[in-house]
CSV table of C-alpha atoms and ligand atoms in Angstrom, one decimal:
chain,number,residue,atom,x,y,z
A,171,MET,CA,73.2,121.9,91.2
A,172,ALA,CA,75.7,119.6,92.9
A,173,LEU,CA,75.6,116.7,95.4
A,174,ILE,CA,78.2,117.7,98.1
A,175,VAL,CA,79.3,115.7,101.0
A,176,GLN,CA,80.7,117.8,103.9
A,177,LYS,CA,82.7,116.3,106.8
A,178,TYR,CA,83.2,118.4,109.9
A,179,GLY,CA,85.9,117.4,112.3
A,180,GLY,CA,85.8,117.5,116.2
A,181,THR,CA,86.8,121.1,116.8
A,182,SER,CA,84.3,122.1,114.1
A,183,VAL,CA,81.6,120.7,116.4
A,184,GLY,CA,83.2,121.2,119.7
A,185,THR,CA,80.5,123.4,121.3
A,186,PRO,CA,76.9,124.1,120.8
A,187,GLU,CA,78.1,127.5,119.1
A,188,ARG,CA,80.4,125.7,116.6
A,189,ILE,CA,77.6,123.3,115.7
A,190,GLN,CA,75.3,126.3,115.3
A,191,ALA,CA,78.0,127.9,112.9
A,192,VAL,CA,78.0,124.6,111.0
A,193,ALA,CA,74.3,124.5,110.6
A,194,ASP,CA,74.5,128.1,109.3
A,195,ARG,CA,77.1,127.1,106.7
A,196,VAL,CA,75.1,123.9,105.7
A,197,LYS,CA,72.0,126.1,105.2
A,198,ARG,CA,74.0,128.5,103.0
A,199,TRP,CA,75.0,125.5,100.7
A,200,HIS,CA,71.6,123.9,100.7
A,201,GLY,CA,69.9,127.3,100.1
A,202,GLU,CA,71.9,127.5,96.9
A,203,GLY,CA,70.0,124.4,95.7
A,204,HIS,CA,72.7,121.7,96.3
A,205,ASP,CA,72.0,118.4,97.8
A,206,ILE,CA,73.9,118.1,101.0
A,207,VAL,CA,75.1,115.1,103.0
A,208,VAL,CA,76.9,115.9,106.1
A,209,VAL,CA,79.3,113.7,108.1
A,210,VAL,CA,80.3,114.7,111.7
A,211,SER,CA,82.8,113.7,114.2
A,212,ALA,CA,82.3,113.5,118.0
A,213,MET,CA,82.9,116.8,119.9
A,214,SER,CA,86.6,117.4,120.3
A,215,GLY,CA,88.1,115.3,123.2
A,216,GLU,CA,85.2,113.2,123.4
A,217,THR,CA,86.4,110.1,121.8
A,218,ASN,CA,89.6,110.4,124.1
A,219,ARG,CA,87.2,110.7,127.1
A,220,LEU,CA,85.3,107.6,126.3
A,221,ILE,CA,88.5,105.6,125.6
A,222,ALA,CA,90.0,106.7,129.1
A,223,LEU,CA,86.6,105.6,130.8
A,224,ALA,CA,86.9,102.1,129.1
A,225,LYS,CA,90.4,101.8,130.2
A,226,ALA,CA,89.5,102.6,133.7
A,227,ILE,CA,87.5,99.4,133.8
A,228,MET,CA,89.8,97.3,131.6
A,229,PRO,CA,93.3,98.4,130.7
A,230,ASP,CA,93.1,96.6,127.4
A,231,PRO,CA,89.3,97.1,126.5
A,232,ASP,CA,87.2,94.5,124.8
A,233,PRO,CA,87.1,95.7,121.3
A,234,ARG,CA,83.5,94.9,120.5
A,235,GLU,CA,82.4,96.9,123.6
A,236,LEU,CA,84.9,99.6,123.0
A,237,ASP,CA,83.2,100.3,119.6
A,238,VAL,CA,79.6,100.2,121.1
A,239,MET,CA,81.0,102.9,123.5
A,240,VAL,CA,83.1,105.2,121.5
A,241,SER,CA,80.6,105.3,118.6
A,242,THR,CA,78.3,107.3,121.0
A,243,GLY,CA,80.2,110.3,120.4
A,244,GLU,CA,79.1,110.8,116.9
A,245,GLN,CA,75.6,109.8,117.8
A,246,VAL,CA,75.6,113.1,119.8
A,247,THR,CA,76.7,115.4,117.3
A,248,ILE,CA,74.4,114.1,114.5
A,249,ALA,CA,71.3,114.7,116.7
A,250,LEU,CA,72.6,118.2,117.7
A,251,LEU,CA,73.4,119.3,114.2
A,252,ALA,CA,69.9,118.1,113.0
A,253,MET,CA,68.3,120.1,115.8
A,254,ALA,CA,70.4,123.0,115.0
A,255,LEU,CA,69.3,122.8,111.2
A,256,LYS,CA,65.6,122.5,112.2
A,257,LYS,CA,65.8,125.4,114.4
A,258,ILE,CA,66.9,127.6,111.6
A,259,GLY,CA,64.2,126.1,109.2
A,260,VAL,CA,66.0,123.6,107.4
A,261,ASP,CA,64.7,120.1,107.2
A,262,ALA,CA,67.3,117.5,108.3
A,263,ARG,CA,67.7,113.9,109.5
A,264,SER,CA,70.3,112.1,111.5
A,265,PHE,CA,71.5,108.6,110.9
A,266,THR,CA,73.9,106.4,112.8
A,267,GLY,CA,76.2,104.2,110.5
A,268,ALA,CA,74.1,101.2,111.0
A,269,GLN,CA,71.0,103.0,110.0
A,270,VAL,CA,72.4,104.3,106.5
A,271,ALA,CA,73.8,101.2,106.5
A,272,ILE,CA,77.5,101.5,106.2
A,273,ARG,CA,78.6,97.8,106.1
A,274,THR,CA,81.9,96.9,107.3
A,275,ASP,CA,84.1,93.9,108.0
A,276,SER,CA,84.2,92.8,111.8
A,277,ALA,CA,87.6,94.2,112.7
A,278,PHE,CA,86.5,96.0,115.7
A,279,THR,CA,88.3,99.4,116.3
A,280,LYS,CA,89.7,99.3,112.6
A,281,ALA,CA,86.9,98.0,110.6
A,282,ARG,CA,87.1,98.5,106.7
A,283,ILE,CA,84.0,99.7,104.9
A,284,GLU,CA,82.7,97.2,102.4
A,285,ALA,CA,79.4,98.4,101.2
A,286,ILE,CA,77.0,101.4,101.6
A,287,ASP,CA,73.6,101.4,100.9
A,288,ASP,CA,72.5,104.8,99.4
A,289,ALA,CA,68.5,104.2,99.4
A,290,ARG,CA,67.8,105.8,102.7
A,291,MET,CA,70.0,108.9,102.0
A,292,ARG,CA,68.6,109.2,98.3
A,293,ALA,CA,65.1,109.1,99.7
A,294,ASP,CA,65.8,112.0,102.2
A,295,LEU,CA,67.8,114.0,99.6
A,296,GLY,CA,64.9,113.5,97.2
A,297,LYS,CA,62.6,115.4,99.7
A,298,ARG,CA,65.3,118.2,99.8
A,299,ARG,CA,66.2,117.1,103.4
A,300,VAL,CA,69.8,117.6,104.5
A,301,VAL,CA,71.0,114.1,105.5
A,302,ILE,CA,73.5,114.0,108.5
A,303,VAL,CA,75.4,110.7,109.0
A,304,ALA,CA,77.7,109.7,112.1
A,305,GLY,CA,81.3,109.5,111.0
A,306,PHE,CA,83.8,106.8,112.2
A,307,GLN,CA,81.2,103.9,112.4
A,308,GLY,CA,79.6,101.1,110.7
A,309,VAL,CA,77.9,97.9,111.2
A,310,ASP,CA,79.3,94.4,110.5
A,311,PRO,CA,77.4,91.3,109.0
A,312,GLU,CA,76.2,90.2,112.4
A,313,GLY,CA,74.8,93.6,113.1
A,314,ASN,CA,77.4,94.6,115.5
A,315,ILE,CA,78.6,98.1,115.8
A,316,THR,CA,82.0,98.9,114.4
A,317,THR,CA,84.5,101.7,114.2
A,318,LEU,CA,86.9,102.7,111.5
A,319,GLY,CA,90.0,103.8,113.4
A,320,ARG,CA,91.1,107.1,114.9
A,321,GLY,CA,90.4,109.9,112.5
A,322,GLY,CA,87.8,107.7,110.6
A,323,SER,CA,85.1,110.1,109.9
A,324,ASP,CA,87.3,111.4,107.0
A,325,THR,CA,86.9,107.9,105.6
A,326,THR,CA,83.3,107.9,106.2
A,327,GLY,CA,83.0,111.2,104.2
A,328,VAL,CA,85.0,110.1,101.3
A,329,ALA,CA,83.1,106.7,101.3
A,330,LEU,CA,79.7,108.4,101.1
A,331,ALA,CA,80.9,110.7,98.5
A,332,ALA,CA,82.1,107.7,96.4
A,333,ALA,CA,78.9,105.7,97.1
A,334,LEU,CA,76.7,108.7,96.1
A,335,LYS,CA,78.9,109.7,93.1
A,336,ALA,CA,79.2,113.2,94.8
A,337,ASP,CA,80.5,116.2,92.9
A,338,GLU,CA,82.8,116.9,95.9
A,339,CYS,CA,83.8,115.8,99.2
A,340,GLN,CA,84.7,118.8,101.5
A,341,ILE,CA,86.7,118.1,104.7
A,342,TYR,CA,86.1,120.9,107.1
A,343,THR,CA,88.6,121.2,109.8
A,344,ASP,CA,90.5,123.8,112.1
A,345,VAL,CA,93.0,124.7,109.4
A,346,ASP,CA,92.3,126.2,106.0
A,347,GLY,CA,93.9,123.4,103.9
A,348,VAL,CA,96.8,121.1,103.8
A,349,TYR,CA,100.0,122.8,104.5
A,350,THR,CA,103.6,122.3,103.7
A,351,THR,CA,103.9,120.8,107.2
A,352,ASP,CA,101.9,121.0,110.5
A,353,PRO,CA,101.5,124.9,111.0
A,354,ARG,CA,101.3,124.1,114.8
A,355,VAL,CA,104.9,123.2,114.5
A,356,VAL,CA,106.2,125.4,112.0
A,357,PRO,CA,104.2,128.9,111.9
A,358,GLN,CA,105.9,129.6,108.5
A,359,ALA,CA,104.2,126.6,106.8
A,360,ARG,CA,102.4,127.4,103.6
A,361,ARG,CA,99.0,126.4,102.4
A,362,LEU,CA,99.0,124.4,99.2
A,363,ASP,CA,96.5,125.1,96.7
A,364,ARG,CA,96.7,121.6,95.5
A,365,ILE,CA,98.5,118.3,96.3
A,366,THR,CA,98.4,115.1,94.4
A,367,PHE,CA,96.8,112.0,95.9
A,368,GLU,CA,100.0,110.2,95.8
A,369,GLU,CA,101.8,112.8,98.0
A,370,MET,CA,98.9,113.1,100.3
A,371,LEU,CA,98.9,109.4,100.9
A,372,GLU,CA,102.5,109.4,101.8
A,373,MET,CA,102.1,112.7,104.0
A,374,ALA,CA,99.1,111.0,105.9
A,375,SER,CA,100.9,107.6,106.1
A,376,LEU,CA,104.2,109.4,107.5
A,377,GLY,CA,102.2,111.0,110.1
A,378,SER,CA,100.3,114.2,109.0
A,379,LYS,CA,97.0,113.6,110.5
A,380,VAL,CA,95.1,116.2,108.6
A,381,LEU,CA,93.6,113.4,106.7
A,382,GLN,CA,93.0,109.8,107.6
A,383,ILE,CA,95.1,107.4,105.3
A,384,ARG,CA,92.2,105.4,104.4
A,385,SER,CA,90.3,108.5,103.4
A,386,VAL,CA,93.0,109.4,100.8
A,387,GLU,CA,93.2,105.9,99.6
A,388,PHE,CA,89.4,105.7,98.9
A,389,ALA,CA,89.5,109.1,97.2
A,390,GLY,CA,92.1,108.0,94.9
A,391,LYS,CA,90.6,104.6,94.1
A,392,TYR,CA,87.2,106.0,93.5
A,393,ASN,CA,88.4,109.3,92.0
A,394,VAL,CA,86.4,111.4,94.5
A,395,PRO,CA,87.2,115.0,94.2
A,396,LEU,CA,88.4,116.0,97.8
A,397,ARG,CA,89.1,119.3,99.3
A,398,VAL,CA,90.3,120.4,102.8
A,399,LEU,CA,88.9,123.6,104.0
A,400,SER,CA,88.5,125.7,107.3
A,401,SER,CA,85.1,125.5,109.2
A,402,PHE,CA,86.3,128.8,111.0
A,403,ALA,CA,86.8,131.0,108.0
A,404,ASP,CA,84.2,132.1,105.5
A,405,GLU,CA,86.2,132.3,102.4
A,406,GLY,CA,88.9,130.4,100.8
A,407,GLU,CA,89.5,127.5,98.4
A,408,GLY,CA,91.4,125.4,100.9
A,409,THR,CA,93.5,122.5,99.1
A,410,LEU,CA,92.4,120.5,96.4
A,411,ILE,CA,93.7,116.8,96.4
A,412,THR,CA,94.3,115.9,92.8
A,413,VAL,CA,95.5,113.4,90.4
A,414,ASP,CA,97.0,115.8,88.2
A,415,GLU,CA,100.9,116.4,88.6
A,416,GLU,CA,101.3,119.0,85.9
A,417,THR,CA,100.5,122.2,87.8
A,418,MET,CA,102.9,124.9,87.1
A,419,GLU,CA,106.3,124.1,88.1
A,420,GLN,CA,106.7,121.4,90.5
A,421,PRO,CA,108.6,122.0,93.6
A,422,VAL,CA,111.2,119.2,94.4
A,423,ILE,CA,109.6,118.8,97.9
A,424,SER,CA,105.8,119.3,98.5
A,425,GLY,CA,105.8,118.7,102.3
A,426,ILE,CA,107.4,117.5,105.4
A,427,ALA,CA,105.5,114.9,107.6
A,428,PHE,CA,106.7,113.7,111.1
A,429,ASN,CA,105.5,111.0,113.5
A,430,ARG,CA,106.4,110.8,117.2
A,431,ASP,CA,104.4,107.6,117.5
A,432,GLU,CA,107.1,105.1,116.8
A,433,ALA,CA,109.7,103.1,119.1
A,434,LYS,CA,112.9,101.7,117.7
A,435,ILE,CA,113.9,98.0,118.6
A,436,THR,CA,117.4,96.5,118.2
A,437,VAL,CA,118.3,92.8,118.5
A,438,ARG,CA,122.1,92.9,119.1
A,439,GLY,CA,124.6,90.3,118.2
A,440,VAL,CA,122.6,88.3,115.9
A,441,PRO,CA,124.4,85.4,114.0
A,442,ASP,CA,124.7,86.7,110.3
A,443,THR,CA,122.9,83.5,108.6
A,444,PRO,CA,120.5,83.2,105.9
A,445,GLY,CA,116.9,83.4,107.3
A,446,ILE,CA,117.7,85.4,110.2
A,447,ALA,CA,115.5,88.4,109.4
A,448,TYR,CA,112.6,86.1,108.9
A,449,ARG,CA,113.3,84.5,112.3
A,450,ILE,CA,113.2,87.6,114.0
A,451,LEU,CA,110.3,89.4,112.0
A,452,GLY,CA,108.2,86.4,111.4
A,453,PRO,CA,107.1,86.0,115.1
A,454,VAL,CA,106.6,89.9,115.2
A,455,GLY,CA,104.3,89.7,112.3
A,456,ASP,CA,102.5,86.7,113.8
A,457,ALA,CA,101.8,88.8,116.8
A,458,ASN,CA,100.0,91.2,114.5
A,459,ILE,CA,102.6,93.9,115.0
A,460,GLU,CA,103.4,96.0,112.0
A,461,VAL,CA,107.0,96.8,111.4
A,462,ASP,CA,108.1,100.1,109.6
A,463,MET,CA,111.7,101.0,109.0
A,464,ILE,CA,114.3,98.3,109.1
A,465,VAL,CA,118.0,98.5,109.2
A,466,GLN,CA,120.6,95.7,109.3
A,467,ASN,CA,124.4,96.0,109.3
A,468,VAL,CA,127.0,93.0,109.6
A,469,ALA,CA,130.0,93.7,111.9
A,470,ALA,CA,133.5,92.3,111.6
A,471,ASP,CA,132.7,89.4,114.0
A,472,ASN,CA,130.0,88.1,111.6
A,473,THR,CA,127.1,89.2,113.8
A,474,THR,CA,124.7,91.7,113.0
A,475,ASP,CA,122.6,94.4,114.9
A,476,PHE,CA,118.9,94.1,113.5
A,477,THR,CA,117.0,97.3,114.1
A,478,PHE,CA,113.5,98.2,113.3
A,479,THR,CA,110.6,100.5,114.3
A,480,VAL,CA,107.1,99.8,115.6
A,481,ALA,CA,103.9,101.8,116.7
A,482,ARG,CA,104.9,103.0,120.3
A,483,GLY,CA,101.8,101.3,121.5
A,484,GLU,CA,103.3,98.0,120.5
A,485,GLN,CA,106.6,98.5,121.9
A,486,LYS,CA,106.0,96.2,125.0
A,487,LYS,CA,104.3,93.5,123.0
A,488,ALA,CA,107.2,93.5,120.6
A,489,LEU,CA,109.8,93.3,123.2
A,490,ALA,CA,108.1,90.4,124.9
A,491,VAL,CA,108.0,88.5,121.7
A,492,LEU,CA,111.8,89.2,120.8
A,493,GLU,CA,113.0,88.3,124.3
A,494,ALA,CA,112.0,84.6,123.4
A,495,VAL,CA,113.3,85.0,119.7
A,496,ALA,CA,116.7,86.3,120.9
A,497,LYS,CA,117.2,83.3,123.1
A,498,GLU,CA,116.2,81.0,120.4
A,499,ILE,CA,118.7,82.3,117.9
A,500,GLY,CA,121.5,83.0,120.2
A,501,ALA,CA,121.3,86.9,119.9
A,502,ARG,CA,123.3,88.8,122.6
A,503,GLN,CA,120.6,91.5,123.7
A,504,VAL,CA,117.4,93.1,123.0
A,505,VAL,CA,117.1,97.0,123.5
A,506,SER,CA,114.6,99.5,122.6
A,507,ASP,CA,114.1,103.4,122.6
A,508,ASP,CA,110.8,105.2,122.5
A,509,LYS,CA,112.4,108.7,122.4
A,510,ILE,CA,112.7,108.9,118.7
A,511,CYS,CA,110.7,110.4,115.9
A,512,LYS,CA,110.5,110.1,112.2
A,513,VAL,CA,110.9,113.1,109.9
A,514,SER,CA,110.0,112.7,106.3
A,515,LEU,CA,110.2,114.8,103.1
A,516,VAL,CA,107.6,114.1,100.5
A,517,GLY,CA,107.4,115.3,96.9
A,518,VAL,CA,106.8,113.9,93.3
A,519,GLY,CA,109.4,116.3,92.2
A,520,MET,CA,112.1,113.9,93.8
A,521,ARG,CA,111.6,111.6,91.0
A,522,SER,CA,113.3,113.9,88.7
A,523,HIS,CA,115.8,115.6,91.0
A,524,ALA,CA,119.0,114.0,92.4
A,525,GLY,CA,120.7,115.4,95.5
A,526,VAL,CA,117.6,115.6,98.0
A,527,ALA,CA,119.0,113.0,100.4
A,528,SER,CA,122.3,114.9,100.5
A,529,GLN,CA,120.9,118.1,101.1
A,530,MET,CA,118.6,116.6,103.9
A,531,PHE,CA,121.5,115.0,105.6
A,532,GLY,CA,123.6,118.2,105.2
A,533,THR,CA,120.9,120.3,106.8
A,534,LEU,CA,120.5,118.0,109.8
A,535,ALA,CA,124.4,117.7,110.3
A,536,LYS,CA,124.5,121.7,110.4
A,537,GLU,CA,122.2,121.5,113.3
A,538,ASN,CA,124.1,118.7,114.9
A,539,ILE,CA,121.3,116.2,114.7
A,540,ASN,CA,122.3,112.7,114.6
A,541,ILE,CA,120.6,110.4,112.0
A,542,GLN,CA,119.7,107.0,113.4
A,543,MET,CA,117.9,105.2,110.6
A,544,ILE,CA,117.2,106.3,107.0
A,545,SER,CA,114.7,104.9,104.4
A,546,THR,CA,113.7,106.0,101.0
A,547,SER,CA,111.2,105.5,98.3
A,548,GLU,CA,110.6,107.3,94.8
A,549,ILE,CA,108.8,110.2,96.4
A,550,LYS,CA,110.0,110.2,100.0
A,551,ILE,CA,112.9,110.3,102.4
A,552,SER,CA,112.4,109.3,106.0
A,553,VAL,CA,115.0,109.7,108.8
A,554,VAL,CA,114.7,108.6,112.5
A,555,VAL,CA,116.1,111.1,115.0
A,556,GLU,CA,116.1,111.8,118.7
A,557,GLU,CA,112.6,113.1,119.4
A,558,LYS,CA,113.8,116.3,121.3
A,559,TYR,CA,115.2,117.4,118.0
A,560,LEU,CA,111.9,117.0,116.1
A,561,GLU,CA,111.0,120.6,115.9
A,562,LEU,CA,114.4,121.8,115.1
A,563,ALA,CA,114.8,119.4,112.4
A,564,VAL,CA,111.3,120.1,110.8
A,565,ARG,CA,111.9,123.8,110.9
A,566,ALA,CA,115.4,123.5,109.6
A,567,LEU,CA,114.4,121.3,106.7
A,568,HIS,CA,111.4,123.6,106.0
A,569,THR,CA,113.7,126.6,105.5
A,570,ALA,CA,116.4,124.6,103.8
A,571,PHE,CA,114.0,123.3,101.0
A,572,GLY,CA,112.5,126.7,100.5
A,573,LEU,CA,109.0,126.0,101.8
A,574,ASP,CA,108.9,128.8,104.3
A,575,GLN,CA,106.2,131.6,103.6
A,576,PRO,CA,107.7,134.5,101.9
A,577,LYS,CA,108.5,137.2,104.5
A,578,ALA,CA,106.0,140.0,104.5
B,1059,ADP,P1,89.6,117.2,112.8
B,1059,ADP,O1,89.2,117.2,114.2
B,1059,ADP,O2,88.9,118.2,111.9
B,1059,ADP,O3,89.6,115.9,112.1
B,1059,ADP,P2,92.4,116.9,112.9
B,1059,ADP,O4,93.0,117.3,114.2
B,1059,ADP,O5,92.3,115.4,112.7
B,1059,ADP,O6,91.1,117.7,112.6
B,1059,ADP,O7,93.3,117.5,111.7
B,1059,ADP,C1,93.7,118.8,111.5
B,1059,ADP,C2,95.0,119.1,112.3
B,1059,ADP,O8,96.1,118.4,111.4
B,1059,ADP,C3,95.4,120.5,112.2
B,1059,ADP,O9,95.1,121.1,113.3
B,1059,ADP,C4,97.0,120.4,112.2
B,1059,ADP,O10,97.6,120.7,113.3
B,1059,ADP,C5,97.2,118.9,111.7
B,1059,ADP,N1,98.2,118.9,110.5
B,1059,ADP,C6,99.2,118.0,110.6
B,1059,ADP,N2,99.9,118.1,109.3
B,1059,ADP,C7,99.1,119.0,108.7
B,1059,ADP,C8,99.5,119.6,107.4
B,1059,ADP,N3,100.5,119.2,106.7
B,1059,ADP,N4,98.7,120.6,106.9
B,1059,ADP,C9,97.5,121.0,107.8
B,1059,ADP,N5,97.3,120.5,109.0
B,1059,ADP,C10,98.1,119.5,109.3
B,1060,LIG,N1,85.9,110.8,116.6
B,1060,LIG,C1,86.9,109.9,116.1
B,1060,LIG,C2,88.2,110.1,116.6
B,1060,LIG,O1,88.5,111.1,117.5
B,1060,LIG,C3,86.7,109.9,114.6
B,1060,LIG,C4,87.2,111.2,114.0
B,1060,LIG,O2,87.2,112.3,114.6
B,1060,LIG,O3,87.5,111.2,112.9
B,1060,LIG,O4,89.2,109.5,116.3
B,1061,MG,MG1,90.7,114.2,111.8
């Protein structure tokens, strides 16, 4: 008999009927003799609704109070699922993050899990109860409610699996696994039977929201067997996230990720002197703004254009910081563009294959898509292009790299 942590996302618990379907699935697993801990998200749309409500009072909501509020979404679904299970004769108890307790630091809205008490869960599991835990939330050393960042219930699931040394963490969602790219954008996308932690981490950090980045980091660090599955289908193995790279023949590219959530900022006419990158990015970092891609190029007149990307939500804040910096260093102008997106190819196979970048650039050239920025690492290549070309770029690359489903 195994100990299994199952996490159900927003659409999987989006209606009372869906919650009952989750209860039926949990009952089947529990009935086979397994110990089951279930983590649930808020009903789909609920977290957005709560955030909008807070913003109606305060455009930039107080983070502590925002966490008090958004954590209520998950408190509703844990109770509903416990009721649904009891209704079909399964003993179950629901717990908030604080009740467990899932201990975090005090970084409201993006807290990190520091420790998990397993005593209360173990006591209930010992009585053959299903334990239901609210995703996305924890409690800080002062007893404040914290939340783990959007999509954070994935991380709750994996962290509980690590703490309980579970045999598997199953992430149930509205797709039946991890695909070569978002199947909503490319209908020809293929489900992957397996993907390495390393690749999944890149996919997640480059914009594939199927798993929260931190959940993948956690699973890799604590060696938690992690599987993504559909809560809408009865059968299927889903996708296993694995450490093992030696599965059959490695394709060069495993997947394509994209991100529409960035904005590009350019400081024009920067004097080309030592320390200039620091003078520009130092204040940006001090303002707690994370910088992603960076491009710098020197022109004939010994000035440079310094371009970088930030999260779209931080664009205004970054511009305000840079207007001041530009005056100080004698730069000509600061401009920004939020109609951009980043498209990335990911694959451990890139390590042993040359020519991926040129094939990528050639494919985009054939579609007449202009590349604005490029960055590479050992297992990924990212480009920034105009946002209106996102779907065209992803589809063309998906076909060019042989990722499309075979035609029926
Ligand atoms: P949940 O509410 O269950 O946490 P999410 O919406 O967070 O679900 O994640 C599932 C969604 O992730 C899918 O509906 C799909 O559109 C999107 N997605 C993005 N990239 C991928 C990918 N490579 N494979 C599968 N799904 C992906
Ligand atoms: N309900 C939270 C969100 O919408 C956490 C999650 O669903 O994972 O971000
Ligand atoms: Mg999610």
